[in-house]
Structure formats: structure tokens, C-alpha cells
mmCIF file of C-alpha atoms in Angstrom:
data_model
loop_
_atom_site.group_PDB
_atom_site.id
_atom_site.type_symbol
_atom_site.label_atom_id
_atom_site.label_comp_id
_atom_site.label_asym_id
_atom_site.label_seq_id
_atom_site.Cartn_x
_atom_site.Cartn_y
_atom_site.Cartn_z
ATOM 1 C CA MET D 1 51.190 31.006 144.290
ATOM 2 C CA ALA D 2 54.514 30.391 143.167
ATOM 3 C CA VAL D 3 55.502 27.177 141.242
ATOM 4 C CA ILE D 4 57.888 25.631 143.599
ATOM 5 C CA ASP D 5 56.784 21.975 143.346
ATOM 6 C CA ASP D 6 59.886 19.713 142.563
ATOM 7 C CA THR D 7 57.856 17.016 140.989
ATOM 8 C CA LEU D 8 56.242 19.410 138.434
ATOM 9 C CA SER D 9 57.481 18.348 134.919
ATOM 10 C CA TYR D 10 59.454 21.214 133.353
ATOM 11 C CA ALA D 11 58.310 22.509 129.964
ATOM 12 C CA ARG D 12 61.875 23.321 129.007
ATOM 13 C CA VAL D 13 65.327 22.458 129.794
ATOM 14 C CA THR D 14 67.116 24.733 132.458
ATOM 15 C CA THR D 15 69.582 26.814 130.731
ATOM 16 C CA VAL D 16 72.911 28.257 131.581
ATOM 17 C CA GLY D 17 71.187 31.709 131.665
ATOM 18 C CA ASP D 18 68.673 30.400 134.322
ATOM 19 C CA PHE D 19 71.644 29.450 136.663
ATOM 20 C CA PHE D 20 73.288 32.691 136.042
ATOM 21 C CA ALA D 21 70.103 34.667 136.842
ATOM 22 C CA LEU D 22 70.082 32.534 140.067
ATOM 23 C CA LEU D 23 73.412 34.185 141.131
ATOM 24 C CA LYS D 24 71.677 37.709 141.372
ATOM 25 C CA PRO D 25 74.347 39.068 139.058
ATOM 26 C CA ARG D 26 73.620 42.834 139.914
ATOM 27 C CA VAL D 27 73.793 42.238 143.697
ATOM 28 C CA MET D 28 76.715 40.139 143.255
ATOM 29 C CA SER D 29 78.718 43.042 141.431
ATOM 30 C CA LEU D 30 78.063 45.506 144.102
ATOM 31 C CA VAL D 31 79.339 43.018 146.602
ATOM 32 C CA VAL D 32 82.465 42.213 144.500
ATOM 33 C CA PHE D 33 83.089 46.066 144.082
ATOM 34 C CA THR D 34 83.042 46.610 148.002
ATOM 35 C CA GLY D 35 85.198 43.613 148.537
ATOM 36 C CA LEU D 36 87.593 44.781 145.979
ATOM 37 C CA ALA D 37 87.734 48.154 147.966
ATOM 38 C CA GLY D 38 88.797 46.238 151.134
ATOM 39 C CA ILE D 39 91.579 44.444 149.125
ATOM 40 C CA VAL D 40 92.880 47.534 147.664
ATOM 41 C CA VAL D 41 92.984 49.797 150.698
ATOM 42 C CA ALA D 42 94.365 47.116 152.939
ATOM 43 C CA PRO D 43 97.863 47.661 154.125
ATOM 44 C CA GLY D 44 100.536 45.406 152.817
ATOM 45 C CA HIS D 45 101.092 43.374 149.731
ATOM 46 C CA VAL D 46 99.455 40.331 148.341
ATOM 47 C CA HIS D 47 100.186 38.273 145.449
ATOM 48 C CA PRO D 48 97.580 39.545 142.506
ATOM 49 C CA LEU D 49 96.537 35.943 142.002
ATOM 50 C CA THR D 50 95.949 35.543 145.685
ATOM 51 C CA ALA D 51 93.790 38.781 145.290
ATOM 52 C CA PHE D 52 91.783 37.429 142.415
ATOM 53 C CA THR D 53 91.097 34.243 144.376
ATOM 54 C CA ALA D 54 89.732 36.221 147.132
ATOM 55 C CA LEU D 55 87.488 38.360 144.911
ATOM 56 C CA LEU D 56 86.425 35.083 143.028
ATOM 57 C CA CYS D 57 85.450 33.438 146.420
ATOM 58 C CA ILE D 58 83.393 36.609 147.555
ATOM 59 C CA ALA D 59 81.858 36.631 144.189
ATOM 60 C CA LEU D 60 80.896 33.007 144.281
ATOM 61 C CA ALA D 61 79.581 33.236 147.856
ATOM 62 C CA ALA D 62 77.572 36.185 147.029
ATOM 63 C CA GLY D 63 76.026 34.310 143.844
ATOM 64 C CA ALA D 64 75.419 31.299 146.146
ATOM 65 C CA SER D 65 73.807 33.192 148.794
ATOM 66 C CA GLY D 66 71.383 34.593 146.190
ATOM 67 C CA ALA D 67 70.508 31.323 144.666
ATOM 68 C CA LEU D 68 69.749 30.112 148.169
ATOM 69 C CA ASN D 69 67.503 33.154 148.998
ATOM 70 C CA MET D 70 65.648 32.548 145.827
ATOM 71 C CA ALA D 71 65.135 28.748 146.592
ATOM 72 C CA TYR D 72 63.958 29.496 150.062
ATOM 73 C CA ASP D 73 61.812 32.454 149.118
ATOM 74 C CA ALA D 74 60.384 31.069 145.872
ATOM 75 C CA ASP D 75 56.837 30.966 147.305
ATOM 76 C CA ILE D 76 56.821 34.947 148.110
ATOM 77 C CA ASP D 77 58.925 35.800 144.975
ATOM 78 C CA GLY D 78 56.157 34.116 142.918
ATOM 79 C CA VAL D 79 53.609 36.482 144.488
ATOM 80 C CA MET D 80 55.506 39.725 144.252
ATOM 81 C CA SER D 81 55.623 41.444 140.611
ATOM 82 C CA ARG D 82 59.191 42.557 141.056
ATOM 83 C CA THR D 83 60.531 39.023 141.717
ATOM 84 C CA ALA D 84 57.786 36.942 139.642
ATOM 85 C CA THR D 85 60.135 36.608 136.832
ATOM 86 C CA ARG D 86 63.029 34.963 138.735
ATOM 87 C CA PRO D 87 63.838 31.457 137.387
ATOM 88 C CA ILE D 88 62.152 29.310 140.225
ATOM 89 C CA PRO D 89 58.754 31.084 140.303
ATOM 90 C CA LEU D 90 58.676 30.784 136.417
ATOM 91 C CA GLY D 91 59.321 26.945 136.546
ATOM 92 C CA HIS D 92 62.606 27.216 134.746
ATOM 93 C CA ILE D 93 64.681 25.608 137.751
ATOM 94 C CA ALA D 94 63.697 23.146 140.140
ATOM 95 C CA ARG D 95 63.845 24.618 143.870
ATOM 96 C CA GLY D 96 65.923 21.343 144.824
ATOM 97 C CA ASP D 97 68.446 22.262 141.942
ATOM 98 C CA ALA D 98 68.916 25.817 143.190
ATOM 99 C CA LEU D 99 69.496 24.593 146.754
ATOM 100 C CA ALA D 100 71.884 22.102 145.574
ATOM 101 C CA PHE D 101 73.671 24.472 143.295
ATOM 102 C CA GLY D 102 73.739 27.414 146.237
ATOM 103 C CA TRP D 103 75.074 25.006 148.986
ATOM 104 C CA THR D 104 77.837 23.468 146.838
ATOM 105 C CA ILE D 105 79.055 26.692 145.388
ATOM 106 C CA SER D 106 79.014 28.323 149.048
ATOM 107 C CA ALA D 107 80.911 25.503 150.383
ATOM 108 C CA MET D 108 83.375 25.473 147.378
ATOM 109 C CA SER D 109 84.066 29.342 147.886
ATOM 110 C CA VAL D 110 84.785 28.950 151.612
ATOM 111 C CA ALA D 111 87.140 25.885 151.039
ATOM 112 C CA ILE D 112 88.978 27.711 148.250
ATOM 113 C CA MET D 113 89.369 30.901 150.516
ATOM 114 C CA TRP D 114 90.522 28.774 153.287
ATOM 115 C CA LEU D 115 93.096 26.860 151.096
ATOM 116 C CA PHE D 116 94.648 29.652 149.223
ATOM 117 C CA VAL D 117 93.887 32.699 151.011
ATOM 118 C CA ASN D 118 93.605 32.585 155.018
ATOM 119 C CA ALA D 119 91.416 31.212 157.625
ATOM 120 C CA LEU D 120 90.000 34.730 158.839
ATOM 121 C CA ALA D 121 88.840 35.544 155.304
ATOM 122 C CA ALA D 122 87.182 32.075 154.975
ATOM 123 C CA GLY D 123 85.626 32.231 158.256
ATOM 124 C CA LEU D 124 84.134 35.603 157.568
ATOM 125 C CA LEU D 125 82.926 34.508 154.145
ATOM 126 C CA ALA D 126 81.358 31.454 155.852
ATOM 127 C CA PHE D 127 79.699 33.853 158.486
ATOM 128 C CA THR D 128 78.474 36.153 155.763
ATOM 129 C CA VAL D 129 76.644 33.168 153.943
ATOM 130 C CA PHE D 130 75.359 31.811 156.972
ATOM 131 C CA PHE D 131 74.003 35.272 158.066
ATOM 132 C CA TYR D 132 72.350 36.117 154.799
ATOM 133 C CA VAL D 133 70.759 32.803 154.300
ATOM 134 C CA VAL D 134 69.893 31.436 157.729
ATOM 135 C CA VAL D 135 69.526 34.643 160.001
ATOM 136 C CA TYR D 136 68.079 36.897 157.244
ATOM 137 C CA THR D 137 66.116 34.657 154.661
ATOM 138 C CA LEU D 138 65.157 31.972 156.991
ATOM 139 C CA GLY D 139 64.831 33.908 160.362
ATOM 140 C CA LEU D 140 64.182 37.545 160.005
ATOM 141 C CA LYS D 141 62.609 38.364 156.788
ATOM 142 C CA ARG D 142 59.246 37.020 157.269
ATOM 143 C CA ARG D 143 59.037 38.002 161.240
ATOM 144 C CA THR D 144 60.155 41.317 161.773
ATOM 145 C CA PRO D 145 60.341 44.869 160.182
ATOM 146 C CA GLN D 146 63.864 45.184 161.338
ATOM 147 C CA ASN D 147 64.710 42.267 158.867
ATOM 148 C CA ILE D 148 66.956 44.426 156.511
ATOM 149 C CA VAL D 149 68.506 46.431 159.404
ATOM 150 C CA ILE D 150 69.879 43.324 160.953
ATOM 151 C CA GLY D 151 70.326 41.225 157.805
ATOM 152 C CA GLY D 152 72.202 44.318 156.174
ATOM 153 C CA LEU D 153 75.178 43.101 158.184
ATOM 154 C CA ALA D 154 75.799 40.123 155.576
ATOM 155 C CA GLY D 155 75.886 42.794 152.420
ATOM 156 C CA ALA D 156 77.945 45.072 154.605
ATOM 157 C CA LEU D 157 81.019 42.530 155.398
ATOM 158 C CA PRO D 158 82.787 42.215 151.943
ATOM 159 C CA PRO D 159 85.220 45.204 152.650
ATOM 160 C CA ALA D 160 86.081 43.419 155.852
ATOM 161 C CA ILE D 161 86.701 40.122 154.154
ATOM 162 C CA GLY D 162 88.855 41.779 151.317
ATOM 163 C CA TRP D 163 90.994 43.472 154.040
ATOM 164 C CA ALA D 164 91.312 40.081 155.880
ATOM 165 C CA ALA D 165 92.395 38.459 152.745
ATOM 166 C CA VAL D 166 95.228 40.778 152.311
ATOM 167 C CA THR D 167 96.340 41.298 156.100
ATOM 168 C CA GLY D 168 94.963 38.136 157.845
ATOM 169 C CA SER D 169 93.524 40.405 160.410
ATOM 170 C CA LEU D 170 90.933 43.001 161.202
ATOM 171 C CA SER D 171 90.975 46.687 162.549
ATOM 172 C CA LEU D 172 89.259 49.836 162.775
ATOM 173 C CA PRO D 173 89.278 50.980 159.079
ATOM 174 C CA PRO D 174 87.548 47.862 157.393
ATOM 175 C CA LEU D 175 84.978 47.951 160.172
ATOM 176 C CA VAL D 176 84.192 51.683 159.495
ATOM 177 C CA LEU D 177 83.741 50.583 155.845
ATOM 178 C CA VAL D 178 81.384 47.899 157.041
ATOM 179 C CA ALA D 179 79.541 50.271 159.413
ATOM 180 C CA ILE D 180 78.900 52.682 156.327
ATOM 181 C CA ILE D 181 77.359 49.929 154.083
ATOM 182 C CA PHE D 182 75.299 48.687 157.126
ATOM 183 C CA MET D 183 73.963 52.049 157.735
ATOM 184 C CA TRP D 184 73.309 52.668 154.085
ATOM 185 C CA THR D 185 71.143 49.426 153.547
ATOM 186 C CA PRO D 186 67.931 50.305 155.454
ATOM 187 C CA PRO D 187 67.329 53.750 153.816
ATOM 188 C CA HIS D 188 68.252 51.915 150.309
ATOM 189 C CA PHE D 189 65.670 49.101 150.781
ATOM 190 C CA TRP D 190 62.909 51.160 152.592
ATOM 191 C CA ALA D 191 62.916 53.603 149.747
ATOM 192 C CA LEU D 192 62.203 50.430 147.559
ATOM 193 C CA SER D 193 59.587 49.457 149.818
ATOM 194 C CA LEU D 194 57.817 52.560 149.739
ATOM 195 C CA TRP D 195 56.729 52.289 146.032
ATOM 196 C CA ARG D 196 56.656 48.319 146.461
ATOM 197 C CA CYS D 197 54.637 48.388 149.623
ATOM 198 C CA GLU D 198 51.610 46.511 148.281
ATOM 199 C CA ASP D 199 53.796 43.901 146.653
ATOM 200 C CA TYR D 200 55.273 43.193 150.076
ATOM 201 C CA ALA D 201 51.924 43.231 151.847
ATOM 202 C CA ARG D 202 50.488 40.730 149.287
ATOM 203 C CA ALA D 203 53.349 38.521 150.033
ATOM 204 C CA GLY D 204 53.146 38.767 153.843
ATOM 205 C CA VAL D 205 56.753 40.210 154.158
ATOM 206 C CA PRO D 206 56.626 42.471 157.214
ATOM 207 C CA MET D 207 58.634 45.450 155.718
ATOM 208 C CA LEU D 208 58.431 48.776 157.726
ATOM 209 C CA PRO D 209 55.732 50.451 155.531
ATOM 210 C CA VAL D 210 53.617 47.435 155.617
ATOM 211 C CA VAL D 211 53.707 47.115 159.534
ATOM 212 C CA LYS D 212 54.222 50.666 160.840
ATOM 213 C CA GLY D 213 52.931 52.780 157.826
ATOM 214 C CA LYS D 214 54.686 54.937 155.086
ATOM 215 C CA PRO D 215 55.055 58.107 157.494
ATOM 216 C CA THR D 216 56.963 56.081 160.123
ATOM 217 C CA THR D 217 59.292 54.568 157.416
ATOM 218 C CA ARG D 218 59.928 58.115 155.802
ATOM 219 C CA ARG D 219 61.004 59.211 159.344
ATOM 220 C CA HIS D 220 63.266 56.238 159.781
ATOM 221 C CA ILE D 221 64.852 56.661 156.222
ATOM 222 C CA PHE D 222 65.724 60.519 157.136
ATOM 223 C CA VAL D 223 67.200 59.355 160.581
ATOM 224 C CA TYR D 224 69.427 56.807 158.889
ATOM 225 C CA ALA D 225 70.358 59.228 156.219
ATOM 226 C CA LEU D 226 71.222 61.811 158.725
ATOM 227 C CA LEU D 227 73.451 59.326 160.783
ATOM 228 C CA LEU D 228 74.960 58.031 157.223
ATOM 229 C CA ALA D 229 76.227 61.510 156.334
ATOM 230 C CA PRO D 230 78.804 61.970 158.992
ATOM 231 C CA LEU D 231 79.756 58.227 159.057
ATOM 232 C CA GLY D 232 80.402 58.332 155.210
ATOM 233 C CA VAL D 233 83.094 60.929 155.807
ATOM 234 C CA LEU D 234 84.802 59.154 158.644
ATOM 235 C CA PRO D 235 87.291 57.274 156.449
ATOM 236 C CA ALA D 236 88.870 60.426 155.420
ATOM 237 C CA PHE D 237 89.724 61.099 159.279
ATOM 238 C CA ILE D 238 91.122 57.747 160.132
ATOM 239 C CA GLY D 239 93.900 57.600 157.553
ATOM 240 C CA LEU D 240 91.896 55.595 154.973
ATOM 241 C CA GLY D 241 90.577 58.296 152.484
ATOM 242 C CA GLY D 242 92.226 61.510 151.105
ATOM 243 C CA LEU D 243 90.834 64.836 149.773
ATOM 244 C CA LEU D 244 88.976 63.350 146.838
ATOM 245 C CA TYR D 245 87.262 60.686 149.093
ATOM 246 C CA LEU D 246 86.400 63.654 151.555
ATOM 247 C CA VAL D 247 84.660 65.750 148.791
ATOM 248 C CA LEU D 248 83.010 62.934 147.117
ATOM 249 C CA SER D 249 81.687 61.358 150.279
ATOM 250 C CA ALA D 250 80.546 64.630 151.833
ATOM 251 C CA THR D 251 78.808 65.628 148.658
ATOM 252 C CA MET D 252 76.883 62.112 148.127
ATOM 253 C CA GLY D 253 75.921 62.187 151.922
ATOM 254 C CA PHE D 254 74.568 65.625 151.372
ATOM 255 C CA TRP D 255 72.815 64.600 148.297
ATOM 256 C CA MET D 256 71.301 61.509 149.892
ATOM 257 C CA LEU D 257 70.171 63.590 152.884
ATOM 258 C CA LEU D 258 68.228 66.054 150.525
ATOM 259 C CA GLU D 259 66.500 62.988 148.761
ATOM 260 C CA ALA D 260 65.759 61.604 152.171
ATOM 261 C CA PHE D 261 64.191 65.059 153.279
ATOM 262 C CA ALA D 262 62.290 65.206 149.923
ATOM 263 C CA THR D 263 61.157 61.524 150.751
ATOM 264 C CA LEU D 264 60.047 62.551 154.152
ATOM 265 C CA ARG D 265 57.854 65.404 152.733
ATOM 266 C CA GLU D 266 56.492 63.310 149.645
ATOM 267 C CA ARG D 267 52.832 63.253 149.455
ATOM 268 C CA ASP D 268 52.253 61.336 146.176
ATOM 269 C CA GLU D 269 51.817 57.946 147.970
ATOM 270 C CA GLU D 270 51.015 56.095 144.721
ATOM 271 C CA ARG D 271 54.014 57.026 142.584
ATOM 272 C CA GLU D 272 56.506 57.954 145.256
ATOM 273 C CA PRO D 273 58.952 59.925 142.886
ATOM 274 C CA ALA D 274 61.108 61.139 145.830
ATOM 275 C CA ALA D 275 61.782 57.506 147.199
ATOM 276 C CA LYS D 276 62.644 56.435 143.618
ATOM 277 C CA ARG D 277 65.121 59.283 143.292
ATOM 278 C CA LEU D 278 66.643 58.324 146.824
ATOM 279 C CA PHE D 279 66.987 54.476 145.585
ATOM 280 C CA GLY D 280 68.907 55.776 142.454
ATOM 281 C CA VAL D 281 71.141 58.452 144.539
ATOM 282 C CA SER D 282 71.761 55.484 147.353
ATOM 283 C CA LEU D 283 73.205 53.355 144.535
ATOM 284 C CA LEU D 284 75.636 56.122 143.530
ATOM 285 C CA TYR D 285 76.406 56.682 147.303
ATOM 286 C CA ILE D 286 78.076 53.402 147.563
ATOM 287 C CA PHE D 287 79.740 53.431 144.136
ATOM 288 C CA VAL D 288 81.138 56.979 143.914
ATOM 289 C CA PRO D 289 83.006 57.353 147.472
ATOM 290 C CA PHE D 290 84.394 53.669 147.183
ATOM 291 C CA THR D 291 85.518 54.237 143.626
ATOM 292 C CA ALA D 292 87.335 57.451 145.222
ATOM 293 C CA LEU D 293 89.093 55.172 147.873
ATOM 294 C CA ILE D 294 90.212 52.709 145.230
ATOM 295 C CA VAL D 295 91.412 55.407 142.991
ATOM 296 C CA GLU D 296 93.406 57.032 145.663
ATOM 297 C CA HIS D 297 95.064 53.917 147.016
ATOM 298 C CA LEU D 298 95.972 52.684 143.348
ATOM 299 C CA LEU D 299 97.398 56.234 142.424
ATOM 300 C CA HIS D 300 99.066 56.439 146.028
ATOM 301 C CA LEU D 301 97.312 59.789 146.712
ATOM 302 C CA PRO D 302 97.990 60.915 150.418
ATOM 303 C CA SER D 303 95.462 60.313 153.141
ATOM 304 C CA LEU D 304 94.327 63.417 154.925
ATOM 305 C CA TRP D 305 95.100 62.250 158.360
ATOM 306 C CA MET D 306 98.023 60.069 159.569
ATOM 307 C CA MET S 1 61.187 11.977 128.904
ATOM 308 C CA ASP S 2 62.681 8.707 127.765
ATOM 309 C CA ASP S 3 66.495 9.085 127.095
ATOM 310 C CA ASN S 4 66.539 7.169 124.189
ATOM 311 C CA SER S 5 64.044 9.460 122.409
ATOM 312 C CA PHE S 6 65.931 12.576 123.389
ATOM 313 C CA ASP S 7 66.500 14.706 120.344
ATOM 314 C CA LYS S 8 70.092 15.813 120.323
ATOM 315 C CA ASN S 9 69.534 18.418 117.636
ATOM 316 C CA GLY S 10 66.504 20.087 119.081
ATOM 317 C CA LYS S 11 66.411 23.084 121.266
ATOM 318 C CA ALA S 12 66.516 21.142 124.558
ATOM 319 C CA GLY S 13 69.620 19.100 123.114
ATOM 320 C CA ARG S 14 71.327 22.422 122.355
ATOM 321 C CA GLU S 15 70.676 23.940 125.834
ATOM 322 C CA ARG S 16 72.075 20.692 127.607
ATOM 323 C CA ARG S 17 75.006 21.030 125.451
ATOM 324 C CA LYS S 18 75.688 24.511 126.503
ATOM 325 C CA ARG S 19 75.177 23.781 129.988
ATOM 326 C CA ASN S 20 77.644 20.768 129.772
ATOM 327 C CA ILE S 21 80.169 23.253 128.111
ATOM 328 C CA ALA S 22 79.632 25.734 130.694
ATOM 329 C CA LEU S 23 80.204 23.399 133.401
ATOM 330 C CA ALA S 24 83.175 21.947 131.705
ATOM 331 C CA LEU S 25 84.744 25.609 131.359
ATOM 332 C CA ALA S 26 84.080 26.263 135.043
ATOM 333 C CA LEU S 27 85.786 22.930 136.061
ATOM 334 C CA GLY S 28 88.736 23.689 133.817
ATOM 335 C CA GLY S 29 89.004 27.229 135.147
ATOM 336 C CA LEU S 30 89.166 25.925 138.695
ATOM 337 C CA VAL S 31 91.632 23.302 137.982
ATOM 338 C CA ILE S 32 93.945 26.101 136.301
ATOM 339 C CA LEU S 33 93.271 28.173 139.276
ATOM 340 C CA PHE S 34 94.329 25.518 141.757
ATOM 341 C CA TYR S 35 97.444 24.824 139.700
ATOM 342 C CA LEU S 36 98.578 28.495 139.684
ATOM 343 C CA MET S 37 97.749 29.128 143.348
ATOM 344 C CA SER S 38 99.596 25.905 144.381
ATOM 345 C CA ILE S 39 102.672 27.362 142.565
ATOM 346 C CA VAL S 40 102.166 30.754 144.219
ATOM 347 C CA GLN S 41 102.028 29.294 147.552
ATOM 348 C CA TRP S 42 104.888 26.844 146.988
ATOM 349 C CA HIS S 43 107.036 29.822 145.776
ATOM 350 C CA GLY S 44 106.047 31.799 148.793
ATOM 351 C CA ASN S 45 107.084 29.102 151.216
ATOM 352 C CA THR S 46 110.261 28.411 149.459
ATOM 353 C CA SER S 47 111.380 32.004 149.482
ATOM 354 C CA GLN S 48 110.929 32.381 153.112
#
């Protein structure tokens, strides 16, 4: 069982590195990247310092959400081999300190966004933190195999926050970007859960392969990849993306579909090589098309439609 | 641990010092950001 007792005497002083690890820097970088895409593709002009402030607030809120997630999930993190080396299960940081750290930074990021950017961006940021921490972490994660499907909305919202930071409003294009990340999240995490199935089962987390079995999970992954492929190219047809985006998003969508099909037919349930490949390709799926969007807008390349 | 017996030059002391420096840098960064953003907003309001 994980070490989460606040009264425990810690063998070492909590370091800066422990607090940094608490922010989930890899997840934070992905969130910042998609938030940046929202800022860059939004119409209109915003002062570079305002854009930087918006991005900083998105990064701080994402990190704070990660810290709160680690604090509330310290018991199951300690049981799973993937997460057992996080600072709280290792006893490097007290759970109460992580909670104080997370809630303070969350409140600070929303307040700064409200003060210096705008109320809509701040509201969306607050909703994202609330949804990730309260709805996903405290509500869905331990109760339903649909946890990452619904909870994925929190990770999908940064492009909309970035867009709102520039325009002060929301419209169809940022919501399409949100829909892409929302649809991408389940196959990404279900691929991971296929080869971490025993870990999740031991921790009592009702991930889809634990509750419904691996064959059902493979079918779900394939259906989501099938829906994601056309959705991924949609920005090219609503005036958001150009030829570069269309080619790269179509290629990545097709590649992800191929790996999802390989995962569907996978028989090596011990090593799950296809699921591991799919997980890697799914990371590229977000990175490559969103980079294309950013490059097109920075170079003022024409969009295909409108 | 008794605060009086705390070894400032030991490993724990160094880690605490690093933590304090990181906190000071973060707060200093926020002060600079607030100052610059105030100027940006003030300039935006006066140029309208």
C-alpha cells in the first residue's frame, strides 16, 4: 500500500525536483503545445506578453491539476508499477503539501488569467481544473470504464482556452480542435491500459480491459481510430488548416488506423507489441498535425477552404 | 527535528536553500510579469 500518511516522518527534505515531478512535466508540455496551437490559429492580434501570460497560466493550471491528481490518487499510484516512483508514494512529499501546492497554483493561474487575459479564458481554465480534479480524478476514475472517455474533455480544452485568450469568444474551429483531442484520448489511454492491464486491476481502477476484457477494448480502440481519422482532417475544410495540414493529418490518421487494426488482430496478450506501437503513433498524431497548423499560421500559408 | 540542531551545510540544508531560491525566483518572476502586464494593459487602455 502506498505511503500517504501525513504524520510519517520523512527521511529526506522535499527537493525542488520533487515539486517539479509533481507537475507532470510531460503531460504539461503536451497541454502547453495544444494551447499554443489555439493561440496561434486564432484570428486577431494579441500582445505577445498577453499570449505568454495565457500560455503560462495554462501550464501552471495543467501542472497544478497533475499535482492534485497525484495527491488524491496517491493510494493507487503506490500500487501500480508505472506510478509507484511518483514523489508521494515514495514518501518524498507529504500528501497535504501536494494538495496545498496544487490548489494554490490552480487558484493563482485562474486569477492571473482573469486579471491579465480575459474572463472567458479564465472561466474555461477553472472549468478544466475542476473537470480534471473533481469530475475525473475524484468521480469517474474509480467508478466507470468510461473514465478516460468523459475525463478526456479536460485534456482536450487547451486549444479552446488559447483561442479564447486571443479572441475573447468561442466558435466552431477551436471546438473542432477540442473534438479531435477528445476523440484521440480513449485510444491513446486504452492502448496503454492493454499492456498495463494487471497494474490497473491490482489497483482496482476499472479501466476498459479490466472490466470488459481485452477483445472489447481492441474493438473500442479501432472504432475510435475510425472516427478520429475523418475528424482529424476536418480543420482543413473549415478554413483552419491548409494543404500541409491536410496531408499530414490524413497520413497520421491512416497510420493510427493501421496500428489500431494491428491492435485489433493482436494475439500476443503478454507483451502487446501492437498496442505499444499504437501508443507511440498516437503521441505523434497530436504532435505532427498541430505543428503543421502552427507552421501554416506563422508562415501565413493559405487555408484550403474559405 | 530540532531547528537549533539543523545542519545548514548538510545535504538537507542545501536542498532547503535550493527550494528557497526556487521560490524566490518564481515570486520574482511573477512580480516582473505583473509589472509588465500592467504596463501592457495601461498602454492598451490609453491608446484607445
